[in-house]
Short mmCIF file of C-alpha atoms in Angstrom, two decimals:
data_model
loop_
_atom_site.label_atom_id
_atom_site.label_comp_id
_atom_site.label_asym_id
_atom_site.label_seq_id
_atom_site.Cartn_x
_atom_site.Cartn_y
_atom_site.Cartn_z
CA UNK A 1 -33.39 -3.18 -39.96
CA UNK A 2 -35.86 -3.11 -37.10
CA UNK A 3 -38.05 -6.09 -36.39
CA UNK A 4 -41.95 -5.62 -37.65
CA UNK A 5 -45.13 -6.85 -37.18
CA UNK A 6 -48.04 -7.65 -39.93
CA UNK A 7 -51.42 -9.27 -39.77
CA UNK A 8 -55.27 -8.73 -40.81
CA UNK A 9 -57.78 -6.27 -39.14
CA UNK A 10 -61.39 -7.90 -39.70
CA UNK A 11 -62.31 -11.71 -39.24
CA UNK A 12 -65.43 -13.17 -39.65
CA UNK A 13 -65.50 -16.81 -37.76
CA UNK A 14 -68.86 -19.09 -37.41
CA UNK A 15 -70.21 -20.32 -34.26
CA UNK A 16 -68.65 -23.22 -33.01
CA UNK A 17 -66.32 -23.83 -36.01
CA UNK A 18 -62.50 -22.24 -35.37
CA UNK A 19 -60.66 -20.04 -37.11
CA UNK A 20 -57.33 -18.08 -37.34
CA UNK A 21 -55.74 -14.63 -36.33
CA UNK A 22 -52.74 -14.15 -38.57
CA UNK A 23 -49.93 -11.79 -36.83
CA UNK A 24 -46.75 -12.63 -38.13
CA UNK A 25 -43.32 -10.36 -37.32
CA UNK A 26 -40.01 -10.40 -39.14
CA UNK A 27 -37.49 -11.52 -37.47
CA UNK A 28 -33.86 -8.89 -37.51
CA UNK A 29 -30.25 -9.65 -36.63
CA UNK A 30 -29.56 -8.19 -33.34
CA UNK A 31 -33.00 -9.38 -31.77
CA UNK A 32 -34.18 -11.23 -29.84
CA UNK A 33 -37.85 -12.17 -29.41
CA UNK A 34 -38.67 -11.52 -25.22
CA UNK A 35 -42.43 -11.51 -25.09
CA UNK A 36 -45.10 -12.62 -27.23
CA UNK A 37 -49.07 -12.16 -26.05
CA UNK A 38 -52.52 -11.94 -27.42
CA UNK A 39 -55.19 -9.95 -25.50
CA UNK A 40 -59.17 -9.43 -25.79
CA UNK A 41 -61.17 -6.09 -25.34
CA UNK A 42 -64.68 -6.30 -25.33
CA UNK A 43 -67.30 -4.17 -23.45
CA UNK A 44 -64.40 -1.64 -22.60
CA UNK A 45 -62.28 -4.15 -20.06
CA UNK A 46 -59.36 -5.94 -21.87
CA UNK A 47 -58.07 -9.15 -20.59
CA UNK A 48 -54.81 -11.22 -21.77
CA UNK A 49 -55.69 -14.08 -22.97
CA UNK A 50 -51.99 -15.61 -23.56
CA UNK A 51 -48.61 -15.09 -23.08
CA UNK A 52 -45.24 -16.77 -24.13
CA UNK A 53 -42.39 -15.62 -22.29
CA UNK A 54 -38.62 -17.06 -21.00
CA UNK A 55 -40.56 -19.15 -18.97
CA UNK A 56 -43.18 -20.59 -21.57
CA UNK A 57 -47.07 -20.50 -22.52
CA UNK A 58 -49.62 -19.30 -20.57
CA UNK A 59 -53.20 -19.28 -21.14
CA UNK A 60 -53.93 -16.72 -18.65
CA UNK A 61 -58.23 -16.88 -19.33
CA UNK A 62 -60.03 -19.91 -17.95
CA UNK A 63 -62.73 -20.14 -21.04
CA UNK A 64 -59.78 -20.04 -23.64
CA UNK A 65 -57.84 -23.06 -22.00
CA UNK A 66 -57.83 -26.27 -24.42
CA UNK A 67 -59.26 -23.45 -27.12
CA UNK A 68 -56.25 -21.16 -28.17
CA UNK A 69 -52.70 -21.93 -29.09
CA UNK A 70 -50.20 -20.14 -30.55
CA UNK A 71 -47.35 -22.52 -33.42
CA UNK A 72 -44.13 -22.85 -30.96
CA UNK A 73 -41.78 -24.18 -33.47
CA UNK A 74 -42.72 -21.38 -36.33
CA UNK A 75 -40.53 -18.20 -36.00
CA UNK A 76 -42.39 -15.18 -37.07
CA UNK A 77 -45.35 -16.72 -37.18
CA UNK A 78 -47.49 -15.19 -33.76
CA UNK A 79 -50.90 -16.21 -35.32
CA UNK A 80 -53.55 -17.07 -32.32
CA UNK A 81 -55.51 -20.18 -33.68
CA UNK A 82 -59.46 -20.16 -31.43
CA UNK A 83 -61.61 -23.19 -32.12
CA UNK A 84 -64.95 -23.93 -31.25
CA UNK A 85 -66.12 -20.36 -31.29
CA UNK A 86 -68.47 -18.89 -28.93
CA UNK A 87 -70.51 -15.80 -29.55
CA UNK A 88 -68.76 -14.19 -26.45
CA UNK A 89 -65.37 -14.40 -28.36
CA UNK A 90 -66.70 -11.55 -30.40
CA UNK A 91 -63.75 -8.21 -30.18
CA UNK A 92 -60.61 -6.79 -30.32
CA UNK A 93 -57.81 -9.08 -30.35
CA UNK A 94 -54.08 -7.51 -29.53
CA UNK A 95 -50.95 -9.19 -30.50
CA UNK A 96 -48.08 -7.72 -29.23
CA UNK A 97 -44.70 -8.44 -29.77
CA UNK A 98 -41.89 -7.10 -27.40
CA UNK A 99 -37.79 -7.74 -28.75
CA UNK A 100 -34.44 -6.65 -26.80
CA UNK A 101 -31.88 -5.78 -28.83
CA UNK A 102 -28.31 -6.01 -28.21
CA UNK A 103 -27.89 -2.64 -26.32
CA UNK A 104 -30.59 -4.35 -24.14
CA UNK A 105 -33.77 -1.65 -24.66
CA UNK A 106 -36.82 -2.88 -25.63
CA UNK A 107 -38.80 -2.43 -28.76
CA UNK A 108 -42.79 -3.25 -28.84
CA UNK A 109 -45.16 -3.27 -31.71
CA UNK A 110 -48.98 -4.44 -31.80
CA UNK A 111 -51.49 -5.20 -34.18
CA UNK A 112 -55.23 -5.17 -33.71
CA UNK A 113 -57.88 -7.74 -35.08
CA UNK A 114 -61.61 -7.44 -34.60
CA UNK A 115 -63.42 -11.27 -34.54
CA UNK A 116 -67.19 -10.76 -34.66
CA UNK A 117 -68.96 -14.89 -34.30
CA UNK A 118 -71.88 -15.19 -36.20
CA UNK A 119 -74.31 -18.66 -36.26
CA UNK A 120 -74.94 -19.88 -39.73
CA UNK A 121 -78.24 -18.93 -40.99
CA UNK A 122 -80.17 -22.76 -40.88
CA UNK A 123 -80.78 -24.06 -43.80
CA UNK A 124 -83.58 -26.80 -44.39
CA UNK A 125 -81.29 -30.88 -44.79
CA UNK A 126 -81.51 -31.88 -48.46
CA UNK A 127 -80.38 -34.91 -49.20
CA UNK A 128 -78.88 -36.80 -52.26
CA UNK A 129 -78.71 -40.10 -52.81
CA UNK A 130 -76.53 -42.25 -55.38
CA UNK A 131 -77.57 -44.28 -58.17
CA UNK A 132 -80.71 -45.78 -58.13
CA UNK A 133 -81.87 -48.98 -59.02
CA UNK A 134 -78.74 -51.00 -58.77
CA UNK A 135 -78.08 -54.87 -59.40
CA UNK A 136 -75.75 -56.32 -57.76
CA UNK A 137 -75.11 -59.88 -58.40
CA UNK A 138 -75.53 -62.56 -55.23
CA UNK A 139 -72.42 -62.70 -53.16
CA UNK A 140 -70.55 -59.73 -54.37
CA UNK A 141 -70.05 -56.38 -52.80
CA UNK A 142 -71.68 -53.06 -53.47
CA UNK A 143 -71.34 -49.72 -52.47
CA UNK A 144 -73.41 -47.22 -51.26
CA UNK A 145 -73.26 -43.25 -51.25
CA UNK A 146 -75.41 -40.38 -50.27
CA UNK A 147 -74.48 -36.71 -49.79
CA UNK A 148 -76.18 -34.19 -47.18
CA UNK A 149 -76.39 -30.37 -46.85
CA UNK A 150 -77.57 -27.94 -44.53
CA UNK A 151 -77.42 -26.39 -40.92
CA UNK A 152 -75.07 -28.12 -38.46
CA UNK A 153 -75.02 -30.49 -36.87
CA UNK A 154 -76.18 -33.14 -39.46
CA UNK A 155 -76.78 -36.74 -38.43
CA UNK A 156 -76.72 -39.99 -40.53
CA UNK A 157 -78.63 -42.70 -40.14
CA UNK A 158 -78.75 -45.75 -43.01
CA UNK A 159 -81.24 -48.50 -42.82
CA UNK A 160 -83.31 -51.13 -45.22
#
């Protein structure tokens, strides 16, 4: 059996949250995984953005660095985790997957994701508070909760 690849086509992420490109490959007796690499193509120019080879992982585009990684101790699973999105990181993501096999030739296979970043429409903060009204007796402890909703980022602040 020959080695294959599988993942998603279309992936919505929001704006400075993260999310995942799944690309996943089986893996066949006989070979042997040589290179592993995700690339971007956006306005027509296509850039890798990493690579995993004999001689590691590379992060080969500045802006991704600290942003992108790839599970090392997972075989078969290729996925390219991005976090805090940027609108720029909107395209065509390549993984490609290169394997020798035991007669030494090479065999490549790819699979093609388009990311498109959208900001979350704001929403107006509501608020909810907890019970209302309580008695608590002198001395003894009491606890307080409130939920909030609506466009990041939220910030709490408690007072009396």
């Amino acid at each position: 059996a020959f080695p294959d690849l599988s993942g998603i086509h279309w992936v919505n992420g929001t704006w400075m949250g993260s999310t995942t490109l799944p690309c996943s490959y089986t893996l066949s007796e006989g070979f042997t995984l040589q290179t592993l690499s995700w690339s971007l193509e956006r306005d027509y120019v296509t850039s890798t953005i990493f690579r995993r080879d004999d001689s590691g992982d590379h992060i080969l585009l500045s802006r991704f660095r600290g942003r992108v990684s790839v599970p090392k101790h997972s075989p078969g699973n290729a996925s390219l985790l991005i976090e805090n999105l940027e609108i720029p990181d909107s395209g065509h993501y390549t993984c490609q997957v290169t394997w020798r096999s035991g007669n030494n030739s090479l065999m490549t296979k790819e699979i093609t994701t388009t990311v498109k970043v959208v900001k979350v429409p704001a929403s107006k903060p509501s608020v909810r508070a907890g019970e209302r009204g309580l008695a608590v007796p002198a001395g003894s402890s009491a606890s307080l909760t409130c939920q909030a909703r609506g466009s990041p980022p939220l910030r709490y602040r408690w007072f009396r």
